[in-house]
Amino acid sequence: MSYLSRDQLMAKLRKEIKEISVHELAEQMESDKDLTVVDIRGLDEWDQGNIKGSIHIPRGFLELNIETHARDRDKPVAVLCAGGVRSLLGARDLETMGYTNVFSVAGGFNGWKNAGFNFVVPRVMTNEQRQRYSRHTIMPEVGEEGQLKLLDSKVLIIGAGGLGSPTAIYLAAAGVGTIGIVDFDVVDTSNLQRQIIHKMEDVDKPKVESAARSIAQLNPDVKVIGHRTQITSQNAFDIIGQYDLVINGSDNFPTRYLVNDACVILGKPLVDASIFRFEGQVTVYDTANDGPCYRCLYPDPPPPGEVPSCAEGGVFGVLPGIIGSLEAVEAIKLLLGEGTTLAGRLLAYDALEAEFRELKVAKDKNCPVCGEHPTVTELIDYHQFCGVPSAEPVGINGAVKEAALA
């Protein structure tokens, strides 16, 4: 059996694999929108600089991950390494996988840089962050770029109760860099059955402070901003305007309508959910992308006293964990710009029957807030609108009852 030396193998590949110069690569990147440039250097090399628009797949993962980025095997793929050696091996393997228009970039990234072409030095995560978020960054839909996007994101959670607790915990664990929490209440022993962000030692202490302590112990990357106040028509714009996205876990109808209207007017996406006894629901209101809002689904609040509160009707303690986690999922998808959100769809869950149902939510062209001719262009008195005295709390979960009738 005859063997090839390293130099013989490279000479053989140069005869078999098409090579282009860095100048030809620059021209093709400018003219061919179907071109995929795959940089197969190691992570430390990538961190020192890379070609804007290129995709980073380290050599050891090329065959495993290429189909995520280049599904059409007939479209052009340029393989790039540091000097043009590893890229020949990578291009050979892609041809073996059936890619028909593959070429190696002679001279590699070093040749690109020495020729004076522009490149970018990316912002990178620390080694500790790479370890912490490794299960995220290994997924092409997230990667380091997506994780950095999460670290730069600001999310506001209305309420640190049953829904806000699991939502805040999972957003913090995922590395959402800034989490704002609006809640004026203190921790009560009865909360601990479902509000998992709080502990026994937190009883009688402000919920925003309790939540901040739990998040600090979970992930030091996350900054928590506590808003220990009721959200009102006077402060809603100031508070919500600081954030990229809002998650609603409030337990009264005036707040739900207020938060909805403020998000519509400010153009902020809103992840909304509610729970009652064994039932929960979650949806997304994203009117900036032509989705419906809360008022499209529920134009008018129910009469006062018609819908019992969780304190009156009870709530299955595990249920908020399920629904709150779904809120966190939708929020992260929105922040990453990945997947299909629940905008225009309402997902209802019945824990007793172990059953999910999906309801379509149509945008109402006559909606007074997000319709074609809105009449609500500023925040109103929402307690008066809901027929509730300002000091009287109202249960969150009429929404579940109404959805069942929709």
Short mmCIF file of C-alpha atoms in Angstrom, two decimals:
data_model
loop_
_atom_site.label_atom_id
_atom_site.label_comp_id
_atom_site.label_asym_id
_atom_site.label_seq_id
_atom_site.Cartn_x
_atom_site.Cartn_y
_atom_site.Cartn_z
CA MET A 1 0.00 0.00 0.00
CA SER A 2 1.34 3.43 -0.94
CA TYR A 3 0.98 6.43 1.33
CA LEU A 4 0.80 10.14 0.62
CA SER A 5 2.87 12.65 2.51
CA ARG A 6 1.32 15.91 3.65
CA ASP A 7 2.81 17.79 0.69
CA GLN A 8 1.69 15.11 -1.78
CA LEU A 9 -1.85 15.24 -0.41
CA MET A 10 -1.97 19.03 -0.70
CA ALA A 11 -0.62 18.89 -4.27
CA LYS A 12 -3.26 16.30 -5.15
CA LEU A 13 -6.06 18.39 -3.66
CA ARG A 14 -4.93 21.53 -5.49
CA LYS A 15 -5.44 19.65 -8.74
CA GLU A 16 -8.87 18.38 -7.71
CA ILE A 17 -10.36 21.30 -5.75
CA LYS A 18 -11.12 24.66 -7.34
CA GLU A 19 -9.26 27.53 -5.70
CA ILE A 20 -9.94 31.26 -5.93
CA SER A 21 -7.84 34.19 -4.78
CA VAL A 22 -8.92 36.61 -2.06
CA HIS A 23 -9.48 39.23 -4.78
CA GLU A 24 -11.81 36.88 -6.64
CA LEU A 25 -13.59 36.16 -3.36
CA ALA A 26 -14.14 39.88 -2.74
CA GLU A 27 -15.59 40.30 -6.24
CA GLN A 28 -17.88 37.30 -5.88
CA MET A 29 -19.11 38.42 -2.44
CA GLU A 30 -20.09 41.69 -4.03
CA SER A 31 -21.87 40.18 -7.03
CA ASP A 32 -23.27 36.82 -5.92
CA LYS A 33 -25.91 36.99 -3.17
CA ASP A 34 -26.16 33.18 -3.10
CA LEU A 35 -22.54 32.78 -2.03
CA THR A 36 -21.93 31.31 1.44
CA VAL A 37 -18.49 31.99 2.92
CA VAL A 38 -17.61 29.44 5.59
CA ASP A 39 -14.68 30.23 7.89
CA ILE A 40 -13.37 26.96 9.37
CA ARG A 41 -10.66 28.42 11.59
CA GLY A 42 -10.58 27.80 15.32
CA LEU A 43 -12.47 30.00 17.72
CA ASP A 44 -9.35 31.84 18.89
CA GLU A 45 -8.49 32.67 15.27
CA TRP A 46 -12.03 33.84 14.53
CA ASP A 47 -11.97 36.09 17.59
CA GLN A 48 -8.91 37.92 16.22
CA GLY A 49 -10.80 38.98 13.11
CA ASN A 50 -13.09 37.69 10.37
CA ILE A 51 -14.74 38.66 7.10
CA LYS A 52 -18.06 40.43 7.64
CA GLY A 53 -20.89 38.19 6.49
CA SER A 54 -18.95 34.96 6.76
CA ILE A 55 -20.20 32.01 8.79
CA HIS A 56 -18.03 30.44 11.44
CA ILE A 57 -17.99 26.64 11.57
CA PRO A 58 -14.80 25.27 13.15
CA ARG A 59 -13.16 22.56 11.05
CA GLY A 60 -14.17 19.78 13.42
CA PHE A 61 -17.86 20.67 13.03
CA LEU A 62 -17.95 21.49 9.31
CA GLU A 63 -19.57 18.29 8.09
CA LEU A 64 -21.96 18.24 11.05
CA ASN A 65 -23.24 21.83 10.73
CA ILE A 66 -22.88 22.86 7.09
CA GLU A 67 -26.40 21.79 6.12
CA THR A 68 -27.88 24.26 8.60
CA HIS A 69 -26.26 27.16 6.74
CA ALA A 70 -26.10 25.83 3.16
CA ARG A 71 -29.09 23.60 2.43
CA ASP A 72 -28.92 23.96 -1.35
CA ARG A 73 -25.96 21.86 -2.45
CA ASP A 74 -25.80 23.55 -5.86
CA LYS A 75 -25.25 27.08 -4.56
CA PRO A 76 -21.66 28.35 -4.24
CA VAL A 77 -19.75 27.76 -1.01
CA ALA A 78 -16.33 29.32 -0.33
CA VAL A 79 -14.29 27.59 2.36
CA LEU A 80 -11.80 29.80 4.21
CA CYS A 81 -9.07 29.04 6.74
CA ALA A 82 -5.99 30.94 7.86
CA GLY A 83 -3.71 30.18 4.92
CA GLY A 84 -5.57 27.98 2.43
CA VAL A 85 -4.54 24.50 3.62
CA ARG A 86 -7.34 23.37 5.93
CA SER A 87 -9.84 24.86 3.49
CA LEU A 88 -8.73 22.38 0.81
CA LEU A 89 -9.52 19.50 3.16
CA GLY A 90 -12.84 21.07 4.09
CA ALA A 91 -13.82 21.68 0.47
CA ARG A 92 -12.95 18.07 -0.39
CA ASP A 93 -15.28 16.79 2.33
CA LEU A 94 -18.11 19.08 1.19
CA GLU A 95 -17.77 17.71 -2.34
CA THR A 96 -17.96 14.22 -0.89
CA MET A 97 -21.25 15.29 0.77
CA GLY A 98 -22.63 16.29 -2.62
CA TYR A 99 -21.92 20.03 -2.75
CA THR A 100 -21.35 20.80 -6.41
CA ASN A 101 -20.03 24.37 -6.35
CA VAL A 102 -17.35 24.44 -3.65
CA PHE A 103 -14.03 26.22 -3.73
CA SER A 104 -11.15 26.88 -1.38
CA VAL A 105 -9.84 30.40 -0.79
CA ALA A 106 -6.11 30.44 -1.54
CA GLY A 107 -4.17 32.43 1.04
CA GLY A 108 -7.08 32.28 3.49
CA PHE A 109 -7.89 34.99 5.97
CA ASN A 110 -4.24 36.01 6.25
CA GLY A 111 -4.20 36.65 2.53
CA TRP A 112 -7.42 38.64 2.81
CA LYS A 113 -6.02 40.80 5.58
CA ASN A 114 -2.64 41.30 3.87
CA ALA A 115 -4.41 42.40 0.68
CA GLY A 116 -5.95 45.27 2.64
CA PHE A 117 -9.56 44.10 2.57
CA ASN A 118 -11.81 45.08 5.46
CA PHE A 119 -12.47 42.69 8.29
CA VAL A 120 -14.18 42.87 11.66
CA VAL A 121 -12.90 42.04 15.12
CA PRO A 122 -15.95 40.60 16.86
CA ARG A 123 -17.07 41.22 20.39
CA VAL A 124 -16.48 37.94 22.18
CA MET A 125 -17.66 36.24 25.32
CA THR A 126 -15.40 35.46 28.24
CA ASN A 127 -14.26 31.89 28.82
CA GLU A 128 -16.66 31.66 31.78
CA GLN A 129 -19.55 32.81 29.57
CA ARG A 130 -18.61 30.33 26.88
CA GLN A 131 -18.78 27.56 29.42
CA ARG A 132 -22.02 28.82 30.98
CA TYR A 133 -23.87 29.21 27.67
CA SER A 134 -22.22 26.36 25.77
CA ARG A 135 -25.50 24.49 25.26
CA HIS A 136 -26.87 27.62 23.60
CA THR A 137 -23.89 28.56 21.48
CA ILE A 138 -23.49 25.09 20.03
CA MET A 139 -26.90 25.50 18.38
CA PRO A 140 -26.71 27.29 15.01
CA GLU A 141 -29.98 29.13 15.74
CA VAL A 142 -28.29 30.84 18.70
CA GLY A 143 -24.49 30.67 18.43
CA GLU A 144 -22.24 33.26 20.04
CA GLU A 145 -23.85 36.05 18.05
CA GLY A 146 -27.27 35.16 19.38
CA GLN A 147 -26.02 34.76 22.92
CA LEU A 148 -24.40 38.18 22.79
CA LYS A 149 -27.71 39.53 21.52
CA LEU A 150 -29.43 38.06 24.58
CA LEU A 151 -26.81 39.56 26.88
CA ASP A 152 -27.51 42.97 25.31
CA SER A 153 -31.30 42.60 25.60
CA LYS A 154 -33.59 44.33 28.08
CA VAL A 155 -36.83 42.65 29.11
CA LEU A 156 -39.51 44.00 31.46
CA ILE A 157 -41.63 41.60 33.50
CA ILE A 158 -44.88 42.92 34.94
CA GLY A 159 -45.32 41.10 38.25
CA ALA A 160 -42.97 38.86 40.25
CA GLY A 161 -45.71 36.37 41.08
CA GLY A 162 -46.69 32.97 39.74
CA LEU A 163 -45.98 33.77 36.08
CA GLY A 164 -43.19 36.28 36.61
CA SER A 165 -41.19 33.90 38.81
CA PRO A 166 -40.42 31.09 36.30
CA THR A 167 -40.19 33.60 33.46
CA ALA A 168 -37.56 35.65 35.29
CA ILE A 169 -35.60 32.57 36.33
CA TYR A 170 -35.40 31.15 32.83
CA LEU A 171 -34.60 34.49 31.20
CA ALA A 172 -31.80 34.98 33.73
CA ALA A 173 -30.47 31.47 33.18
CA ALA A 174 -30.56 32.07 29.41
CA GLY A 175 -28.43 35.19 29.83
CA VAL A 176 -30.87 38.00 29.10
CA GLY A 177 -28.63 40.83 30.24
CA THR A 178 -31.13 43.23 31.82
CA ILE A 179 -34.37 42.19 33.48
CA GLY A 180 -36.74 44.80 34.84
CA ILE A 181 -39.39 43.71 37.33
CA VAL A 182 -42.45 45.78 38.24
CA ASP A 183 -44.07 44.74 41.53
CA PHE A 184 -45.10 46.75 44.60
CA ASP A 185 -46.04 43.75 46.78
CA VAL A 186 -44.19 41.82 49.50
CA VAL A 187 -43.73 38.06 49.72
CA ASP A 188 -46.48 36.19 51.55
CA THR A 189 -46.31 32.58 52.75
CA SER A 190 -49.19 31.68 50.43
CA ASN A 191 -47.05 32.79 47.46
CA LEU A 192 -44.48 30.04 48.01
CA GLN A 193 -46.80 27.35 46.65
CA ARG A 194 -46.09 28.59 43.12
CA GLN A 195 -43.87 31.70 43.10
CA ILE A 196 -40.61 29.80 42.92
CA ILE A 197 -38.31 32.79 42.79
CA HIS A 198 -39.05 33.54 46.47
CA LYS A 199 -37.96 31.62 49.61
CA MET A 200 -39.07 31.37 53.23
CA GLU A 201 -36.49 33.95 54.29
CA ASP A 202 -38.08 36.41 51.84
CA VAL A 203 -41.49 36.48 53.55
CA ASP A 204 -42.61 40.06 54.28
CA LYS A 205 -39.83 41.45 52.07
CA PRO A 206 -40.41 43.24 48.73
CA LYS A 207 -40.81 40.85 45.84
CA VAL A 208 -38.55 42.86 43.55
CA GLU A 209 -35.71 42.56 46.08
CA SER A 210 -36.33 38.85 46.61
CA ALA A 211 -36.32 38.24 42.86
CA ALA A 212 -33.12 40.23 42.42
CA ARG A 213 -31.36 38.14 45.07
CA SER A 214 -32.40 34.87 43.46
CA ILE A 215 -31.27 36.01 40.01
CA ALA A 216 -27.93 37.26 41.36
CA GLN A 217 -27.26 33.81 42.80
CA LEU A 218 -28.17 32.18 39.50
CA ASN A 219 -26.34 34.37 36.98
CA PRO A 220 -24.01 37.29 37.76
CA ASP A 221 -24.20 38.41 34.11
CA VAL A 222 -27.76 39.64 34.63
CA LYS A 223 -28.62 43.11 35.86
CA VAL A 224 -31.97 43.37 37.63
CA ILE A 225 -33.81 46.68 37.76
CA GLY A 226 -36.54 46.65 40.37
CA HIS A 227 -39.51 48.96 39.92
CA ARG A 228 -41.24 48.73 43.30
CA THR A 229 -44.34 50.55 42.23
CA GLN A 230 -47.69 50.03 40.58
CA ILE A 231 -47.52 50.61 36.87
CA THR A 232 -49.89 53.45 36.03
CA SER A 233 -50.89 55.70 33.17
CA GLN A 234 -48.46 58.25 34.59
CA ASN A 235 -45.32 56.06 34.66
CA ALA A 236 -45.97 53.32 32.06
CA PHE A 237 -44.25 55.05 29.15
CA ASP A 238 -41.19 55.91 31.24
CA ILE A 239 -40.82 52.34 32.52
CA ILE A 240 -41.73 50.36 29.40
CA GLY A 241 -39.75 52.68 27.13
CA GLN A 242 -36.49 51.45 28.69
CA TYR A 243 -36.95 47.87 27.45
CA ASP A 244 -36.96 45.89 24.21
CA LEU A 245 -39.83 43.61 25.13
CA VAL A 246 -42.50 43.26 27.83
CA ILE A 247 -43.81 40.13 29.53
CA ASN A 248 -47.14 40.40 31.29
CA GLY A 249 -47.79 38.43 34.46
CA SER A 250 -50.15 40.89 36.10
CA ASP A 251 -53.21 39.79 38.05
CA ASN A 252 -55.80 42.48 37.25
CA PHE A 253 -57.63 43.73 34.20
CA PRO A 254 -56.75 47.45 34.49
CA THR A 255 -53.04 46.57 34.34
CA ARG A 256 -53.53 44.20 31.43
CA TYR A 257 -55.27 46.86 29.32
CA LEU A 258 -52.79 49.52 30.41
CA VAL A 259 -49.74 47.44 29.51
CA ASN A 260 -51.27 46.43 26.19
CA ASP A 261 -52.07 50.00 25.18
CA ALA A 262 -48.64 51.29 26.24
CA CYS A 263 -46.87 48.55 24.27
CA VAL A 264 -48.95 49.26 21.16
CA ILE A 265 -48.28 52.99 21.32
CA LEU A 266 -44.54 52.45 21.97
CA GLY A 267 -44.24 49.67 19.37
CA LYS A 268 -43.01 47.09 21.90
CA PRO A 269 -43.79 43.37 21.56
CA LEU A 270 -45.79 41.97 24.47
CA VAL A 271 -45.79 38.36 25.64
CA ASP A 272 -49.01 37.83 27.55
CA ALA A 273 -50.29 34.95 29.68
CA SER A 274 -52.86 34.12 32.33
CA ILE A 275 -53.68 31.23 34.68
CA PHE A 276 -56.66 30.08 36.73
CA ARG A 277 -57.20 26.80 38.60
CA PHE A 278 -55.97 24.16 36.11
CA GLU A 279 -56.06 26.29 32.95
CA GLY A 280 -53.57 28.66 31.38
CA GLN A 281 -52.97 30.46 28.13
CA VAL A 282 -50.17 32.35 26.43
CA THR A 283 -49.89 34.49 23.30
CA VAL A 284 -47.80 37.25 21.74
CA TYR A 285 -49.03 40.72 20.78
CA ASP A 286 -46.67 42.23 18.22
CA THR A 287 -48.49 45.10 16.53
CA ALA A 288 -45.27 46.59 15.14
CA ASN A 289 -45.26 43.54 12.83
CA ASP A 290 -48.98 43.81 12.05
CA GLY A 291 -50.12 41.36 14.73
CA PRO A 292 -53.22 41.76 16.90
CA CYS A 293 -53.27 43.22 20.41
CA TYR A 294 -55.08 42.31 23.63
CA ARG A 295 -58.03 44.54 22.73
CA CYS A 296 -58.46 42.68 19.41
CA LEU A 297 -59.16 39.56 21.47
CA TYR A 298 -60.97 41.20 24.39
CA PRO A 299 -62.40 44.59 23.32
CA ASP A 300 -64.15 45.08 26.66
CA PRO A 301 -63.35 43.91 30.18
CA PRO A 302 -65.81 41.61 31.97
CA PRO A 303 -68.19 43.19 34.49
CA PRO A 304 -66.61 43.62 37.94
CA GLY A 305 -67.02 40.52 40.11
CA GLU A 306 -67.96 38.21 37.23
CA VAL A 307 -64.55 36.51 37.13
CA PRO A 308 -63.13 35.11 40.39
CA SER A 309 -59.53 35.80 41.29
CA CYS A 310 -56.92 33.13 41.98
CA ALA A 311 -57.32 33.91 45.68
CA GLU A 312 -61.00 33.00 45.33
CA GLY A 313 -60.83 30.12 42.86
CA GLY A 314 -57.32 28.78 43.48
CA VAL A 315 -54.52 27.87 41.11
CA PHE A 316 -52.69 24.58 40.60
CA GLY A 317 -49.19 25.31 41.86
CA VAL A 318 -47.29 23.72 38.96
CA LEU A 319 -49.35 25.48 36.27
CA PRO A 320 -47.58 28.87 36.46
CA GLY A 321 -44.26 27.10 35.88
CA ILE A 322 -45.53 25.66 32.61
CA ILE A 323 -47.16 28.84 31.33
CA GLY A 324 -44.38 31.12 32.61
CA SER A 325 -41.79 28.94 30.88
CA LEU A 326 -43.74 29.26 27.64
CA GLU A 327 -43.63 33.04 28.07
CA ALA A 328 -39.85 32.83 28.44
CA VAL A 329 -39.61 30.71 25.29
CA GLU A 330 -41.60 33.23 23.26
CA ALA A 331 -39.57 36.14 24.63
CA ILE A 332 -36.24 34.52 23.74
CA LYS A 333 -37.48 33.67 20.23
CA LEU A 334 -38.48 37.29 19.74
CA LEU A 335 -35.11 38.57 20.99
CA LEU A 336 -33.20 36.18 18.72
CA GLY A 337 -35.49 36.63 15.73
CA GLU A 338 -35.80 32.85 15.41
CA GLY A 339 -38.74 30.53 14.94
CA THR A 340 -42.45 31.25 14.67
CA THR A 341 -43.94 33.11 17.61
CA LEU A 342 -47.47 32.91 19.00
CA ALA A 343 -48.41 36.24 17.42
CA GLY A 344 -51.91 35.75 16.02
CA ARG A 345 -52.33 32.51 17.96
CA LEU A 346 -53.42 31.80 21.51
CA LEU A 347 -52.13 28.59 23.10
CA ALA A 348 -54.45 27.26 25.83
CA TYR A 349 -53.44 24.49 28.23
CA ASP A 350 -55.71 22.32 30.37
CA ALA A 351 -53.60 20.61 33.03
CA LEU A 352 -56.35 18.22 34.15
CA GLU A 353 -56.85 16.91 30.62
CA ALA A 354 -53.16 17.25 29.65
CA GLU A 355 -54.34 19.01 26.51
CA PHE A 356 -53.12 21.97 24.47
CA ARG A 357 -55.48 23.85 22.15
CA GLU A 358 -54.65 26.60 19.70
CA LEU A 359 -57.02 29.45 18.88
CA LYS A 360 -56.49 31.91 16.05
CA VAL A 361 -56.44 35.58 17.07
CA ALA A 362 -57.34 37.90 14.22
CA LYS A 363 -56.30 41.52 14.06
CA ASP A 364 -59.34 43.79 14.40
CA LYS A 365 -59.15 46.58 11.84
CA ASN A 366 -61.56 48.54 14.04
CA CYS A 367 -59.52 48.07 17.21
CA PRO A 368 -59.42 51.40 19.08
CA VAL A 369 -55.69 50.98 19.80
CA CYS A 370 -54.04 49.08 16.92
CA GLY A 371 -56.73 49.35 14.22
CA GLU A 372 -56.71 51.38 11.03
CA HIS A 373 -58.15 54.43 12.75
CA PRO A 374 -57.15 54.26 16.43
CA THR A 375 -59.09 56.36 18.89
CA VAL A 376 -56.95 55.51 21.94
CA THR A 377 -53.68 57.32 21.32
CA GLU A 378 -52.76 58.06 24.92
CA LEU A 379 -53.16 56.21 28.19
CA ILE A 380 -56.50 56.52 29.97
CA ASP A 381 -57.94 55.81 33.42
CA TYR A 382 -57.95 52.01 33.28
CA HIS A 383 -59.66 51.45 36.61
CA GLN A 384 -62.56 53.53 35.37
CA PHE A 385 -62.48 51.72 32.01
CA CYS A 386 -62.74 48.35 33.79
CA GLY A 387 -65.31 49.64 36.27
CA VAL A 388 -63.03 48.87 39.20
CA PRO A 389 -62.27 51.16 42.15
CA SER A 390 -58.55 51.90 42.13
CA ALA A 391 -58.00 50.14 45.45
CA GLU A 392 -59.85 46.95 44.47
CA PRO A 393 -57.76 44.12 42.96
CA VAL A 394 -59.27 42.11 40.14
CA GLY A 395 -58.45 38.54 39.18
CA ILE A 396 -56.19 37.96 36.21
CA ASN A 397 -57.87 35.07 34.63
CA GLY A 398 -61.13 36.10 33.06
CA ALA A 399 -59.06 35.78 29.91
CA VAL A 400 -59.05 32.00 30.22
CA LYS A 401 -62.83 31.90 30.66
CA GLU A 402 -63.37 34.25 27.73
CA ALA A 403 -61.02 32.27 25.52
CA ALA A 404 -62.96 29.09 26.21
CA LEU A 405 -66.06 30.84 24.90
CA ALA A 406 -64.32 32.34 21.86
#
